[in-house]
Coordinates of C-alpha atoms in Angstrom, one line a residue:
M1 CA 132.4 106.5 139.3
R2 CA 135.0 105.0 137.0
R3 CA 132.9 101.9 136.5
L4 CA 129.8 104.0 135.7
H5 CA 131.8 106.0 133.2
I6 CA 133.0 102.9 131.4
T7 CA 129.5 101.5 131.4
T8 CA 128.2 104.7 129.8
I9 CA 130.9 104.6 127.1
A10 CA 130.0 101.0 126.4
L11 CA 126.3 101.8 126.1
L12 CA 127.0 104.7 123.8
A13 CA 129.3 102.6 121.6
A14 CA 126.7 99.9 121.4
A15 CA 124.0 102.4 120.4
A16 CA 126.4 103.8 117.8
T17 CA 126.9 100.3 116.4
I18 CA 123.2 99.7 116.2
M19 CA 122.6 103.1 114.5
T20 CA 125.4 102.4 112.1
A21 CA 123.9 98.9 111.3
R22 CA 120.5 100.4 110.7
A23 CA 122.0 103.1 108.5
A24 CA 123.7 100.4 106.5
E25 CA 120.4 98.5 106.2
K26 CA 118.6 101.6 105.0
Q27 CA 120.5 102.3 101.8
T28 CA 119.5 104.5 98.9
P29 CA 117.8 102.2 96.4
R30 CA 118.8 101.8 92.8
M31 CA 115.3 101.3 91.6
M32 CA 112.0 102.7 92.9
V33 CA 108.8 101.1 91.6
N34 CA 105.5 102.8 92.3
I35 CA 102.3 100.8 91.8
V36 CA 98.9 102.4 91.9
I37 CA 95.9 100.0 91.8
S38 CA 92.9 102.1 90.8
S39 CA 89.8 101.8 93.0
M40 CA 91.3 99.5 95.6
R41 CA 90.0 100.1 99.1
A42 CA 92.3 99.8 102.1
A43 CA 90.1 97.1 103.5
D44 CA 90.6 94.9 100.5
L45 CA 94.1 93.8 101.7
D46 CA 92.5 92.2 104.7
R47 CA 89.1 91.1 103.3
Y48 CA 90.7 88.9 100.6
A49 CA 94.0 88.0 102.4
D50 CA 93.1 84.4 102.9
N51 CA 93.1 83.8 99.2
F52 CA 96.2 85.9 98.4
S53 CA 99.5 84.1 97.8
Q54 CA 102.4 84.5 100.2
A55 CA 104.5 86.4 97.7
G56 CA 102.1 89.0 96.2
F57 CA 100.0 91.4 98.2
R58 CA 100.9 89.6 101.5
R59 CA 104.6 89.8 100.8
L60 CA 104.3 93.6 100.5
A61 CA 101.9 94.0 103.4
E62 CA 103.7 91.8 105.8
G63 CA 107.3 92.6 104.8
G64 CA 106.9 96.3 104.3
M65 CA 105.7 99.3 106.2
R66 CA 101.9 99.4 106.0
F67 CA 100.0 102.6 106.8
T68 CA 96.5 101.5 107.6
E69 CA 95.0 104.9 107.9
A70 CA 96.1 106.6 104.7
E71 CA 93.5 108.9 103.3
Y72 CA 92.9 111.7 100.8
G73 CA 91.9 114.9 102.5
Y74 CA 89.6 116.3 99.7
M75 CA 86.3 115.4 98.1
Q76 CA 87.3 115.1 94.4
T77 CA 88.6 111.5 94.7
T78 CA 88.8 110.8 91.0
T79 CA 91.6 109.2 89.1
P80 CA 93.3 112.2 87.5
V81 CA 93.0 114.3 90.7
S82 CA 94.4 111.7 93.1
L83 CA 97.2 110.6 90.7
A84 CA 98.3 114.2 90.6
T85 CA 98.3 114.3 94.4
I86 CA 100.3 111.1 94.6
A87 CA 102.8 112.4 92.0
T88 CA 103.2 116.0 93.4
G89 CA 102.6 115.6 97.1
A90 CA 100.1 118.5 96.9
M91 CA 96.4 119.1 97.3
P92 CA 94.3 119.7 94.2
S93 CA 94.0 123.3 95.4
T94 CA 97.8 123.6 94.7
H95 CA 98.5 121.1 91.8
G96 CA 95.5 122.4 89.8
V97 CA 94.1 119.0 88.6
V98 CA 90.4 119.1 89.6
A99 CA 89.0 116.9 86.8
E100 CA 89.7 115.4 83.4
R101 CA 88.0 118.4 81.8
W102 CA 86.7 121.9 82.8
Y103 CA 85.0 124.9 81.2
D104 CA 86.9 127.9 79.9
Y105 CA 84.8 130.8 81.1
V106 CA 85.9 133.0 78.2
T107 CA 85.1 130.7 75.3
N108 CA 82.4 128.6 77.1
K109 CA 84.1 125.5 75.7
Q110 CA 85.5 122.5 77.6
V111 CA 89.2 122.2 78.1
S112 CA 90.9 118.8 78.3
L113 CA 93.6 118.2 80.9
I114 CA 95.8 116.2 78.4
E115 CA 94.5 116.7 74.9
D116 CA 96.9 118.7 72.7
N117 CA 96.6 119.1 69.0
E118 CA 100.2 120.2 68.8
C119 CA 101.3 116.6 69.6
Q120 CA 100.8 113.3 67.8
S121 CA 100.7 109.7 68.9
V122 CA 104.0 108.1 68.0
N123 CA 103.7 105.3 65.4
F124 CA 99.9 105.2 65.6
S125 CA 96.9 107.3 64.6
G126 CA 93.2 107.1 64.9
G127 CA 92.4 105.5 68.3
S128 CA 95.6 106.9 70.0
G129 CA 94.7 110.6 70.4
N130 CA 96.8 113.7 70.7
Y131 CA 98.0 114.2 74.2
S132 CA 100.6 116.0 76.3
P133 CA 101.2 117.2 79.9
R134 CA 101.2 120.9 79.0
N135 CA 98.2 121.7 81.3
L136 CA 100.0 120.1 84.3
I137 CA 101.4 122.9 86.4
A138 CA 103.0 121.2 89.4
Q139 CA 106.3 119.3 89.4
T140 CA 105.9 115.5 89.8
L141 CA 108.3 113.1 91.6
S142 CA 109.5 112.0 88.1
D143 CA 110.1 115.6 87.2
A144 CA 112.1 116.2 90.4
L145 CA 114.2 113.1 89.8
A146 CA 114.9 114.0 86.2
L147 CA 115.9 117.5 87.2
Q148 CA 118.3 116.4 89.9
D149 CA 119.9 113.4 88.1
D150 CA 119.7 113.4 84.4
A151 CA 121.3 109.9 84.3
S152 CA 118.3 108.3 86.0
R153 CA 116.0 106.3 83.8
I154 CA 112.3 107.1 84.4
T155 CA 109.3 105.3 82.8
T156 CA 105.6 105.6 83.5
I157 CA 103.1 103.1 82.1
A158 CA 99.3 102.7 82.2
V159 CA 96.5 101.4 80.1
E160 CA 95.0 104.9 79.7
P161 CA 96.9 108.0 78.6
L162 CA 95.3 110.2 81.2
S163 CA 96.7 108.0 84.0
A164 CA 100.2 107.7 82.5
I165 CA 100.6 111.4 81.7
V166 CA 99.3 112.8 85.0
T167 CA 101.5 110.4 87.0
A168 CA 104.6 111.1 84.9
G169 CA 104.3 114.8 84.4
H170 CA 106.8 116.2 81.9
S171 CA 109.7 113.8 82.3
G172 CA 110.8 110.3 81.3
E173 CA 109.4 107.7 78.9
V174 CA 105.6 107.5 79.1
Y175 CA 103.5 104.7 77.5
W176 CA 99.9 103.7 77.3
M177 CA 97.7 101.4 75.1
E178 CA 96.3 102.8 71.9
T179 CA 92.7 101.7 71.4
L180 CA 92.7 100.0 68.0
Q181 CA 95.5 97.4 68.3
T182 CA 96.2 97.6 72.1
A183 CA 99.8 98.4 71.2
W184 CA 102.0 100.6 73.3
T185 CA 102.3 104.2 72.2
T186 CA 103.3 107.6 73.5
S187 CA 103.1 111.3 72.7
S188 CA 105.5 113.2 70.4
Y189 CA 105.9 115.5 73.4
Y190 CA 108.1 112.9 75.1
T191 CA 109.8 111.3 72.0
K192 CA 109.6 111.3 68.2
Q193 CA 110.1 107.6 67.8
L194 CA 109.3 104.5 69.9
P195 CA 112.4 102.6 71.1
A196 CA 113.2 99.6 68.8
W197 CA 112.3 97.1 71.5
V198 CA 108.8 98.7 72.0
A199 CA 108.2 98.7 68.3
D200 CA 109.1 95.0 68.1
Y201 CA 106.9 94.3 71.1
N202 CA 104.0 95.8 69.3
R203 CA 104.8 94.1 66.0
N204 CA 104.7 90.8 67.7
E205 CA 101.2 91.7 69.2
T206 CA 102.5 90.5 72.6
N207 CA 99.6 92.2 74.5
L208 CA 97.0 90.1 72.7
G209 CA 98.6 86.9 74.1
Y210 CA 97.1 88.0 77.5
L211 CA 93.5 88.2 76.4
L212 CA 91.2 85.7 78.1
E213 CA 89.1 83.6 75.8
R214 CA 86.8 82.8 78.7
W215 CA 87.0 84.5 82.1
T216 CA 86.4 81.7 84.6
P217 CA 87.0 81.9 88.3
L218 CA 90.6 81.3 89.4
L219 CA 89.6 79.5 92.6
P220 CA 86.9 77.0 93.6
Y221 CA 83.5 78.7 94.0
D222 CA 83.3 78.3 97.8
S223 CA 86.5 80.2 98.2
Y224 CA 85.0 83.6 97.3
R225 CA 83.9 86.2 99.8
N226 CA 81.6 88.0 97.4
S227 CA 78.4 86.6 95.9
Q228 CA 77.1 89.2 93.5
V229 CA 77.5 88.1 89.9
S230 CA 76.7 90.1 86.8
D231 CA 73.2 89.4 85.5
I232 CA 74.4 87.2 82.6
E233 CA 72.0 84.7 80.9
G234 CA 70.6 82.2 83.4
I235 CA 71.9 84.0 86.5
K236 CA 68.9 86.1 87.6
S237 CA 67.0 83.0 88.6
H238 CA 70.0 81.5 90.3
R239 CA 71.3 84.4 92.5
N240 CA 73.0 82.1 95.0
K241 CA 74.6 79.8 92.4
R242 CA 78.0 80.9 91.1
V243 CA 78.8 80.3 87.4
E244 CA 81.7 78.8 85.6
F245 CA 81.9 81.7 83.2
I246 CA 82.2 85.2 84.7
G247 CA 80.7 87.6 82.2
D248 CA 79.0 87.0 78.9
Q249 CA 79.7 88.5 75.5
S250 CA 76.0 88.7 74.7
T251 CA 75.3 91.3 77.5
D252 CA 75.8 95.0 77.5
A253 CA 78.0 94.6 80.6
M254 CA 80.8 92.9 78.8
P255 CA 83.5 94.1 76.4
V256 CA 83.1 93.8 72.6
D257 CA 86.6 94.5 71.2
E258 CA 90.2 93.8 72.1
Y259 CA 90.8 97.1 73.9
D260 CA 87.7 96.6 76.0
R261 CA 88.7 93.1 76.8
M262 CA 91.9 94.5 78.2
C263 CA 90.1 97.2 80.2
Y264 CA 87.3 95.1 81.6
T265 CA 89.0 91.7 82.3
P266 CA 92.1 90.8 84.3
A267 CA 94.0 90.7 81.0
G268 CA 94.8 94.4 81.3
N269 CA 96.7 93.9 84.5
S270 CA 98.6 90.9 83.2
A271 CA 99.6 92.7 80.0
L272 CA 100.6 95.9 81.8
L273 CA 102.9 94.0 84.3
A274 CA 104.4 91.9 81.5
F275 CA 105.3 95.1 79.7
A276 CA 106.7 96.6 82.9
R277 CA 109.1 93.6 83.1
Q278 CA 110.3 94.5 79.6
V279 CA 110.7 98.1 80.6
V280 CA 113.0 97.2 83.5
A281 CA 115.0 94.7 81.4
N282 CA 115.5 96.8 78.3
N283 CA 116.2 100.0 80.1
E284 CA 118.6 98.2 82.4
M285 CA 117.0 99.7 85.5
G286 CA 118.8 99.3 88.8
K287 CA 122.2 98.5 87.2
D288 CA 124.2 101.5 88.4
E289 CA 124.3 104.0 91.2
H290 CA 121.8 106.3 89.7
V291 CA 118.3 105.8 91.0
D292 CA 115.8 104.6 88.3
M293 CA 112.0 105.0 88.6
L294 CA 109.1 103.0 87.2
N295 CA 105.6 104.2 87.7
I296 CA 102.8 101.7 87.1
V297 CA 99.1 102.7 87.1
L298 CA 96.7 99.8 86.9
D299 CA 93.5 101.2 85.4
T300 CA 91.8 97.8 84.9
P301 CA 90.7 97.4 88.5
R302 CA 88.7 100.6 88.3
K303 CA 87.0 99.6 85.1
I304 CA 86.0 96.2 86.5
C305 CA 84.9 97.8 89.8
E306 CA 82.8 100.5 88.1
R307 CA 81.1 98.0 85.8
F308 CA 80.6 95.0 88.1
G309 CA 80.8 96.6 91.6
P310 CA 83.2 96.1 94.5
E311 CA 80.9 93.4 95.9
S312 CA 81.1 91.3 92.8
V313 CA 82.8 88.0 92.1
E314 CA 84.4 89.7 89.1
Y315 CA 86.2 92.3 91.2
E316 CA 87.3 89.7 93.7
D317 CA 88.6 87.3 91.1
M318 CA 90.5 90.2 89.4
L319 CA 92.3 90.8 92.7
Y320 CA 93.3 87.2 93.0
R321 CA 94.7 87.1 89.5
L322 CA 96.4 90.5 90.1
D323 CA 98.0 89.0 93.2
R324 CA 99.5 86.2 91.2
D325 CA 100.8 88.7 88.6
L326 CA 102.3 90.8 91.3
E327 CA 104.0 87.8 92.8
E328 CA 105.7 87.1 89.5
F329 CA 106.6 90.8 88.9
I330 CA 108.1 91.3 92.4
S331 CA 110.2 88.2 92.1
F332 CA 111.4 89.4 88.7
L333 CA 112.3 92.9 90.2
L334 CA 114.4 91.4 93.0
T335 CA 116.6 89.5 90.5
Q336 CA 117.5 92.7 88.6
V337 CA 119.7 94.1 91.3
A338 CA 122.7 92.8 93.2
D339 CA 121.0 93.2 96.6
P340 CA 117.2 92.9 97.0
Q341 CA 117.3 95.9 99.3
Q342 CA 118.3 98.1 96.4
V343 CA 114.7 98.0 95.2
V344 CA 111.9 99.9 97.0
I345 CA 108.3 99.3 96.0
T346 CA 105.3 101.5 97.0
L347 CA 101.8 100.2 96.6
T348 CA 98.7 102.4 96.9
S349 CA 95.5 103.5 95.1
D350 CA 94.0 106.6 93.6
H351 CA 90.7 106.1 95.4
G352 CA 88.3 103.5 96.6
S353 CA 84.8 103.1 95.2
S354 CA 81.2 103.5 96.3
P355 CA 78.9 100.5 97.1
S356 CA 77.0 99.4 94.0
F357 CA 73.8 101.4 93.6
D358 CA 72.0 98.2 92.6
S359 CA 73.5 95.8 95.1
P360 CA 71.0 93.1 96.1
A361 CA 71.6 94.0 99.7
T362 CA 70.8 97.7 99.4
Q363 CA 69.2 99.5 96.4
Q364 CA 70.2 103.1 96.1
E365 CA 69.0 106.0 94.0
R366 CA 71.3 107.9 91.6
F367 CA 71.8 111.5 90.9
N368 CA 70.3 112.5 87.5
V369 CA 72.8 115.1 86.2
R370 CA 70.9 116.2 83.1
Q371 CA 67.7 116.7 85.1
A372 CA 69.6 118.8 87.6
E373 CA 71.1 121.0 84.8
V374 CA 67.7 121.6 83.2
I375 CA 65.9 122.4 86.5
T376 CA 68.7 124.7 87.6
N377 CA 68.8 126.5 84.3
A378 CA 65.0 127.0 84.5
F379 CA 65.3 128.4 88.0
I380 CA 67.8 131.0 86.9
G381 CA 65.7 131.7 83.7
A382 CA 62.6 132.4 85.8
Q383 CA 64.4 135.2 87.6
H384 CA 66.7 136.7 84.9
G385 CA 65.2 135.6 81.5
N386 CA 65.7 132.6 79.3
G387 CA 69.2 131.6 78.2
E388 CA 71.9 129.0 78.5
W389 CA 72.8 129.8 82.1
I390 CA 74.4 126.4 82.9
L391 CA 77.3 125.4 80.8
G392 CA 77.5 122.0 82.3
Y393 CA 78.3 119.7 85.2
I394 CA 81.7 118.0 85.5
D395 CA 82.7 115.9 88.5
R396 CA 80.3 117.4 91.0
A397 CA 80.7 120.9 89.9
F398 CA 78.2 123.2 88.1
Y399 CA 79.7 125.7 85.6
L400 CA 77.7 128.9 85.0
N401 CA 77.8 131.0 81.8
H402 CA 79.9 134.0 82.8
N403 CA 79.5 135.7 79.5
L404 CA 75.8 135.7 79.8
I405 CA 75.9 136.8 83.4
Y406 CA 78.1 139.8 82.4
D407 CA 75.8 140.7 79.5
K408 CA 72.9 140.8 81.9
G409 CA 74.8 143.0 84.3
L410 CA 74.4 140.5 87.1
S411 CA 76.8 139.6 89.9
I412 CA 78.5 136.3 89.5
A413 CA 79.0 135.9 93.3
D414 CA 75.3 136.5 93.9
L415 CA 74.2 134.1 91.3
Q416 CA 76.6 131.5 92.6
H417 CA 75.1 131.9 96.0
D418 CA 71.6 131.6 94.7
V419 CA 72.4 128.5 92.7
A420 CA 74.1 126.8 95.6
T421 CA 71.0 127.5 97.8
F422 CA 68.7 126.2 95.1
L423 CA 70.7 123.0 94.5
M424 CA 70.3 122.1 98.2
Q425 CA 66.7 121.3 97.4
L426 CA 67.5 118.6 94.9
R427 CA 67.4 115.0 95.9
G428 CA 70.8 113.4 96.4
I429 CA 72.7 116.6 97.2
S430 CA 73.9 117.0 100.8
H431 CA 76.1 120.1 100.4
A432 CA 76.5 122.9 97.8
V433 CA 79.3 125.5 98.1
S434 CA 79.8 128.5 95.8
A435 CA 83.2 129.4 94.3
E436 CA 82.9 132.8 96.0
A437 CA 82.7 131.1 99.4
M438 CA 85.7 128.9 98.5
R439 CA 87.7 132.0 97.7
N440 CA 86.8 134.1 100.7
T441 CA 86.0 131.7 103.5
Y442 CA 88.4 129.4 105.4
F443 CA 86.9 126.1 106.2
G444 CA 89.1 124.6 108.9
S445 CA 87.3 121.2 109.2
G446 CA 84.5 119.0 108.0
Y447 CA 83.0 118.9 104.5
G448 CA 83.9 122.5 103.8
R449 CA 87.6 121.8 104.3
K450 CA 87.5 118.8 102.0
I451 CA 85.7 120.7 99.2
Q452 CA 88.1 123.6 99.6
N453 CA 91.2 121.4 99.4
G454 CA 89.9 120.3 96.0
F455 CA 89.1 123.8 94.7
Y456 CA 91.4 125.5 92.2
P457 CA 89.9 128.9 91.1
R458 CA 91.0 128.9 87.5
R459 CA 89.5 125.5 86.8
S460 CA 86.9 124.6 89.4
G461 CA 83.2 125.1 88.9
D462 CA 81.0 127.9 90.2
V463 CA 79.1 125.6 92.6
V464 CA 80.6 122.4 94.0
V465 CA 78.2 119.8 95.3
N466 CA 78.6 116.8 97.6
L467 CA 76.2 113.9 97.1
M468 CA 74.5 111.9 99.8
P469 CA 76.4 108.9 101.1
D470 CA 76.3 106.0 98.6
W471 CA 74.9 108.2 95.9
I472 CA 76.6 108.3 92.5
E473 CA 75.8 110.0 89.2
E474 CA 73.5 108.1 86.8
R475 CA 75.6 106.7 84.0
D476 CA 75.2 103.7 81.6
N477 CA 76.9 100.5 82.7
I478 CA 78.3 102.1 85.9
R479 CA 77.4 100.4 89.2
S480 CA 80.0 101.9 91.4
A481 CA 82.0 105.2 91.2
S482 CA 84.4 107.4 93.1
G483 CA 84.6 111.1 93.6
S484 CA 83.2 111.6 97.1
M485 CA 84.6 112.6 100.5
Y486 CA 83.3 109.4 102.2
R487 CA 85.6 106.8 103.6
Y488 CA 84.8 104.2 101.0
D489 CA 86.5 106.6 98.5
T490 CA 89.2 108.4 100.6
H491 CA 90.6 105.4 102.6
I492 CA 93.1 103.5 100.5
P493 CA 96.0 101.1 101.0
L494 CA 99.6 102.4 101.4
I495 CA 102.7 100.2 101.7
I496 CA 106.4 101.0 101.3
Y497 CA 108.5 97.9 100.9
G498 CA 112.3 97.4 100.6
A499 CA 115.4 99.6 100.9
G500 CA 115.9 98.4 104.5
I501 CA 112.6 99.9 105.6
P502 CA 111.4 97.7 108.6
A503 CA 108.3 95.7 108.5
A504 CA 105.7 97.5 110.5
T505 CA 102.0 98.4 110.7
I506 CA 101.4 102.1 111.3
D507 CA 97.9 103.0 112.5
S508 CA 98.3 106.8 112.8
P509 CA 96.5 109.0 110.2
V510 CA 98.4 109.7 107.0
D511 CA 97.5 112.3 104.4
M512 CA 98.4 111.2 100.9
T513 CA 100.2 114.4 100.3
S514 CA 103.0 112.8 102.4
L515 CA 103.8 110.1 100.0
A516 CA 105.8 112.0 97.4
P517 CA 108.1 113.8 99.9
T518 CA 108.6 110.5 101.6
Q519 CA 109.6 108.8 98.4
A520 CA 111.9 111.7 97.6
R521 CA 113.7 111.3 100.9
I522 CA 114.1 107.5 100.3
I523 CA 115.8 108.0 97.0
G524 CA 117.8 111.0 98.2
I525 CA 116.4 113.9 96.2
D526 CA 114.5 117.1 97.0
A527 CA 110.7 116.7 97.2
P528 CA 108.6 118.0 94.2
S529 CA 108.5 121.8 94.4
A530 CA 104.8 122.1 95.3
A531 CA 104.7 119.2 97.8
E532 CA 102.8 120.1 101.0
G533 CA 102.8 116.8 102.9
T534 CA 104.9 115.9 105.9
T535 CA 107.6 113.3 105.3
L536 CA 106.7 110.0 107.0
E537 CA 109.1 108.5 109.5
M538 CA 110.5 105.2 108.3

């Protein structure tokens, strides 16, 4: 018995030593860097892995904790909606971001999520816009950190103001590219004057140094998995022959000014990550015991994916160039702290993207929004008299004219039901659900649950529709788009790297509302106040 007792004590002591060692390895980081690559599918990490470097995507995927089954649990998988979910840890039904715009039922006018005439673009005018986060209602991770530690330095950057503002919320420094000079700007909501180093960065036109004079393939032609190339001059008759120049200024598919050349070529990624390095250095991130946070949203991949398609050489080449940019950026980050484990990096995406509607492999029809609006308006008019019954369609939601409905003495709920039933007859629509059904019925599973998770009564439309698989709305120069409940849109990469978190591959399902509370635990703060997700085990 005495020998057994000693053995038990020894085992307990050994276990305590291991637990202490693991606790020491898992330290609170001094810097959290959150990277969102817009329109990246989960499968891209494996599909293109052979051509990735060892220290970019693969460094994160192989050295961090990779969640292979991370998904969004709602239908409205668009950039502002999913960025809000990433930042708040809540469903759209809670955080209230359902689209970039919606209709005000009192004025019948569109309301913008970020436009605000009370604010001005700092140091710029014209192409910069007037923006603020006033319409964001849920606390973001940046807001939570700022509230709990006012000494933390927090910065959010993106090419587009919508991405930067939705991700940041109401706190920290927030920067995006203005559209005339591609210089970095912000809103007077956040600050009245750009920091001196940002003003100097703009004055030197540093961003323009990343523009590509010619976008040529980074790798030998035979290295690429994809074969679809934009129909530039001389390519239609040589479908199977890859070209030295990806893209052609003479076609409608290619950018025409410096801002477009940032958005629609890999230059946008390079410029954004170069600016991110300057943010870290000039703000002295990671230099003290207060946790600093840098949020980076890469909008360029979405622009390239929409215009050229996820099956294109252009999209694939962009990923390889981004991989090299990430390699340089990650190496830089790890030199900014005394111990590399003091940095934690998360990498994910706001959504995937549909197959190209005009892919050579499978030609697909598209949903004609304007035609649907006219037909539906005529349907209502035939029953209740002529009028502007349909205010418009935004992100798979039809908005009815409530003022006209009240004037006619009609029931909004009944008309919503009738319109939903009618829309089911239109080509391309697989489901149509009325706002009344969203309010009064609980959908526990299936398509109804995903639509309901994205429904916010004050902003969502009267009838929400789901399109058939692979269908997208008809828009100029758009081959691929997001916004559906299908796996090509909802299934995205998720990696958490650093801070002593062990390398592992987790195949269990993960809802993306879990990310923000997990990040909060890693940096030792309370989760954002509206967060709904379950904290992931590290």
